[in-house]
PDB file of C-alpha atoms in Angstrom:
ATOM      1  CA  GLN A   1      35.561  11.456-173.999  1.00 86.00           C
ATOM      2  CA  VAL A   2      35.026   7.869-173.807  1.00 95.00           C
ATOM      3  CA  GLN A   3      35.242   6.147-169.989  1.00 96.00           C
ATOM      4  CA  LEU A   4      35.447   2.180-169.453  1.00 97.00           C
ATOM      5  CA  VAL A   5      34.818   1.494-166.061  1.00 96.00           C
ATOM      6  CA  GLU A   6      34.847  -2.177-164.456  1.00 96.00           C
ATOM      7  CA  SER A   7      33.462  -3.891-161.257  1.00 95.00           C
ATOM      8  CA  GLY A   8      32.657  -7.492-159.681  1.00 97.00           C
ATOM      9  CA  GLY A   9      36.805  -7.573-158.417  1.00 96.00           C
ATOM     10  CA  GLY A  10      37.005  -9.266-155.500  1.00 97.00           C
ATOM     11  CA  LEU A  11      38.277 -11.946-153.064  1.00 98.00           C
ATOM     12  CA  VAL A  12      36.811 -15.314-153.030  1.00 98.00           C
ATOM     13  CA  GLN A  13      38.066 -18.414-152.572  1.00 98.00           C
ATOM     14  CA  ALA A  14      38.100 -21.359-155.094  1.00 98.00           C
ATOM     15  CA  GLY A  15      35.006 -22.866-156.204  1.00 98.00           C
ATOM     16  CA  GLY A  16      32.983 -19.382-155.891  1.00 98.00           C
ATOM     17  CA  SER A  17      31.835 -17.399-158.281  1.00 98.00           C
ATOM     18  CA  LEU A  18      31.768 -13.551-159.540  1.00 98.00           C
ATOM     19  CA  ARG A  19      30.397 -11.198-161.552  1.00 98.00           C
ATOM     20  CA  LEU A  20      32.437  -9.177-163.617  1.00 98.00           C
ATOM     21  CA  SER A  21      31.007  -5.678-165.087  1.00 98.00           C
ATOM     22  CA  CYS A  22      32.305  -2.911-167.298  1.00 98.00           C
ATOM     23  CA  ALA A  23      29.953  -0.089-168.091  1.00 98.00           C
ATOM     24  CA  ALA A  24      30.769   2.317-171.094  1.00 97.00           C
ATOM     25  CA  SER A  25      30.591   5.991-171.086  1.00 97.00           C
ATOM     26  CA  GLY A  26      30.773   9.339-172.876  1.00 95.00           C
ATOM     27  CA  SER A  27      30.637  10.610-176.790  1.00 93.00           C
ATOM     28  CA  ILE A  28      30.222   6.225-178.056  1.00 94.00           C
ATOM     29  CA  PHE A  29      27.866   6.393-181.407  1.00 93.00           C
ATOM     30  CA  SER A  30      28.302   2.864-181.563  1.00 92.00           C
ATOM     31  CA  ILE A  31      30.643  -0.763-179.779  1.00 94.00           C
ATOM     32  CA  ASN A  32      32.107  -3.039-181.893  1.00 92.00           C
ATOM     33  CA  ALA A  33      33.604  -5.461-180.343  1.00 94.00           C
ATOM     34  CA  MET A  34      34.210  -5.754-176.486  1.00 96.00           C
ATOM     35  CA  ALA A  35      36.619  -8.254-174.432  1.00 98.00           C
ATOM     36  CA  TRP A  36      38.336  -8.829-171.229  1.00 98.00           C
ATOM     37  CA  TYR A  37      42.006  -9.431-170.496  1.00 98.00           C
ATOM     38  CA  ARG A  38      43.925  -9.938-167.489  1.00 98.00           C
ATOM     39  CA  GLN A  39      47.251  -9.795-166.275  1.00 98.00           C
ATOM     40  CA  ALA A  40      49.219 -11.670-163.486  1.00 97.00           C
ATOM     41  CA  PRO A  41      51.453 -10.630-161.545  1.00 93.00           C
ATOM     42  CA  GLY A  42      54.673 -10.912-164.028  1.00 95.00           C
ATOM     43  CA  LYS A  43      52.766 -11.744-166.715  1.00 97.00           C
ATOM     44  CA  GLN A  44      51.994 -10.824-169.587  1.00 97.00           C
ATOM     45  CA  ARG A  45      48.417  -9.706-170.414  1.00 98.00           C
ATOM     46  CA  GLU A  46      46.166 -12.133-172.069  1.00 98.00           C
ATOM     47  CA  LEU A  47      43.040 -12.475-174.286  1.00 98.00           C
ATOM     48  CA  VAL A  48      40.020 -14.229-171.499  1.00 98.00           C
ATOM     49  CA  ALA A  49      36.873 -13.869-173.499  1.00 98.00           C
ATOM     50  CA  SER A  50      35.754 -11.503-176.143  1.00 97.00           C
ATOM     51  CA  ILE A  51      32.339 -10.284-177.860  1.00 96.00           C
ATOM     52  CA  THR A  52      31.618  -9.518-181.199  1.00 90.00           C
ATOM     53  CA  SER A  53      28.700  -6.752-182.183  1.00 78.00           C
ATOM     54  CA  GLY A  54      27.748  -8.650-184.869  1.00 63.00           C
ATOM     55  CA  GLY A  55      24.879  -5.844-186.010  1.00 62.00           C
ATOM     56  CA  SER A  56      22.712  -8.625-184.457  1.00 60.00           C
ATOM     57  CA  VAL A  57      21.568 -10.334-181.288  1.00 65.00           C
ATOM     58  CA  VAL A  58      23.628 -13.332-182.089  1.00 71.00           C
ATOM     59  CA  TYR A  59      26.967 -12.534-180.659  1.00 82.00           C
ATOM     60  CA  VAL A  60      30.004 -14.855-181.737  1.00 89.00           C
ATOM     61  CA  THR A  61      32.536 -15.422-178.512  1.00 93.00           C
ATOM     62  CA  ASN A  62      35.379 -16.695-177.917  1.00 95.00           C
ATOM     63  CA  TYR A  63      37.488 -18.339-174.798  1.00 97.00           C
ATOM     64  CA  ALA A  64      40.452 -18.274-173.968  1.00 97.00           C
ATOM     65  CA  GLY A  65      41.092 -22.390-173.547  1.00 97.00           C
ATOM     66  CA  SER A  66      41.985 -22.580-169.893  1.00 97.00           C
ATOM     67  CA  VAL A  67      38.307 -20.782-168.565  1.00 98.00           C
ATOM     68  CA  LYS A  68      36.586 -22.555-171.418  1.00 98.00           C
ATOM     69  CA  GLY A  69      33.061 -24.078-169.493  1.00 97.00           C
ATOM     70  CA  ARG A  70      33.730 -21.241-166.434  1.00 98.00           C
ATOM     71  CA  PHE A  71      33.485 -18.321-167.721  1.00 98.00           C
ATOM     72  CA  THR A  72      30.332 -16.821-169.336  1.00 98.00           C
ATOM     73  CA  ILE A  73      30.965 -13.255-171.425  1.00 97.00           C
ATOM     74  CA  SER A  74      27.856 -11.591-172.525  1.00 95.00           C
ATOM     75  CA  ARG A  75      27.193  -7.661-172.919  1.00 94.00           C
ATOM     76  CA  ASP A  76      23.639  -5.308-172.560  1.00 92.00           C
ATOM     77  CA  ASN A  77      24.641  -2.911-175.515  1.00 91.00           C
ATOM     78  CA  ALA A  78      21.606  -0.438-174.232  1.00 91.00           C
ATOM     79  CA  LYS A  79      23.198   0.057-171.358  1.00 95.00           C
ATOM     80  CA  ASN A  80      26.961   0.600-173.078  1.00 95.00           C
ATOM     81  CA  THR A  81      27.862  -2.136-170.748  1.00 96.00           C
ATOM     82  CA  VAL A  82      29.565  -6.044-171.045  1.00 97.00           C
ATOM     83  CA  TYR A  83      30.232  -8.929-167.998  1.00 98.00           C
ATOM     84  CA  LEU A  84      32.369 -11.311-167.510  1.00 98.00           C
ATOM     85  CA  GLN A  85      30.300 -14.272-165.367  1.00 98.00           C
ATOM     86  CA  MET A  86      34.040 -16.149-163.577  1.00 98.00           C
ATOM     87  CA  ASN A  87      32.466 -19.245-162.058  1.00 98.00           C
ATOM     88  CA  SER A  88      34.430 -22.822-160.776  1.00 98.00           C
ATOM     89  CA  LEU A  89      37.579 -20.561-159.876  1.00 98.00           C
ATOM     90  CA  LYS A  90      40.559 -21.582-159.576  1.00 98.00           C
ATOM     91  CA  PRO A  91      43.876 -19.865-157.623  1.00 97.00           C
ATOM     92  CA  GLU A  92      45.259 -19.497-160.865  1.00 97.00           C
ATOM     93  CA  ASP A  93      42.677 -16.940-161.975  1.00 98.00           C
ATOM     94  CA  THR A  94      43.798 -14.133-159.652  1.00 98.00           C
ATOM     95  CA  ALA A  95      44.735 -11.208-162.094  1.00 98.00           C
ATOM     96  CA  VAL A  96      43.813  -7.844-162.489  1.00 98.00           C
ATOM     97  CA  TYR A  97      41.151  -7.880-165.138  1.00 98.00           C
ATOM     98  CA  TYR A  98      40.641  -5.442-168.023  1.00 98.00           C
ATOM     99  CA  CYS A  99      37.747  -4.507-170.279  1.00 98.00           C
ATOM    100  CA  ASN A 100      38.895  -3.232-173.255  1.00 98.00           C
ATOM    101  CA  ALA A 101      36.377  -2.192-175.867  1.00 97.00           C
ATOM    102  CA  GLU A 102      36.539  -0.650-179.836  1.00 96.00           C
ATOM    103  CA  ILE A 103      34.429   2.536-179.782  1.00 96.00           C
ATOM    104  CA  ILE A 104      33.579   4.535-182.743  1.00 94.00           C
ATOM    105  CA  THR A 105      32.882   8.106-181.137  1.00 93.00           C
ATOM    106  CA  ILE A 106      30.646  10.203-182.314  1.00 92.00           C
ATOM    107  CA  ALA A 107      33.626  13.582-182.820  1.00 89.00           C
ATOM    108  CA  THR A 108      35.325  11.381-184.746  1.00 88.00           C
ATOM    109  CA  MET A 109      33.258   8.372-186.241  1.00 89.00           C
ATOM    110  CA  TRP A 110      35.759   5.798-186.148  1.00 88.00           C
ATOM    111  CA  GLY A 111      36.404   3.182-183.540  1.00 89.00           C
ATOM    112  CA  ARG A 112      40.050   2.572-181.136  1.00 93.00           C
ATOM    113  CA  GLY A 113      40.057   0.606-178.340  1.00 96.00           C
ATOM    114  CA  TYR A 114      39.767   1.612-175.381  1.00 97.00           C
ATOM    115  CA  TRP A 115      40.836   0.424-171.591  1.00 98.00           C
ATOM    116  CA  GLY A 116      39.588  -0.089-168.066  1.00 97.00           C
ATOM    117  CA  GLN A 117      41.366   0.417-165.219  1.00 96.00           C
ATOM    118  CA  GLY A 118      41.246  -2.876-164.131  1.00 97.00           C
ATOM    119  CA  THR A 119      39.749  -5.180-161.259  1.00 97.00           C
ATOM    120  CA  GLN A 120      41.199  -6.743-158.924  1.00 98.00           C
ATOM    121  CA  VAL A 121      40.589 -10.769-158.719  1.00 98.00           C
ATOM    122  CA  THR A 122      41.846 -12.721-155.998  1.00 98.00           C
ATOM    123  CA  VAL A 123      41.284 -16.294-155.530  1.00 98.00           C
ATOM    124  CA  SER A 124      42.431 -18.254-152.512  1.00 97.00           C
ATOM    125  CA  SER A 125      43.008 -22.172-152.235  1.00 94.00           C
TER     126      SER A 125
END
């Protein structure tokens, strides 16, 4: 009933930029927090950045220390979409990036977390 679809991954040289998008669709009543995670080969999935809903135009964002100052998370509630602007990319940013969102569906009227299928980001040195 609910789908999260990521796009924007790819291969980029170190120092380059990519913008990831994640669009939610389905029987959505509302979306609370949204976030990006990543998982590198042989490593656990880790939180990259998150953004609250806040119920206003002011959102609270949170970043992993390793990406602070280089990545920016944002959202467009009208499009049910969250973005991750990644600048000054490093080889260690190479991973599969996953979108996560806490979504309240029309059918249940309670929220739970949903995951996208992931998009590969590869940064060459």
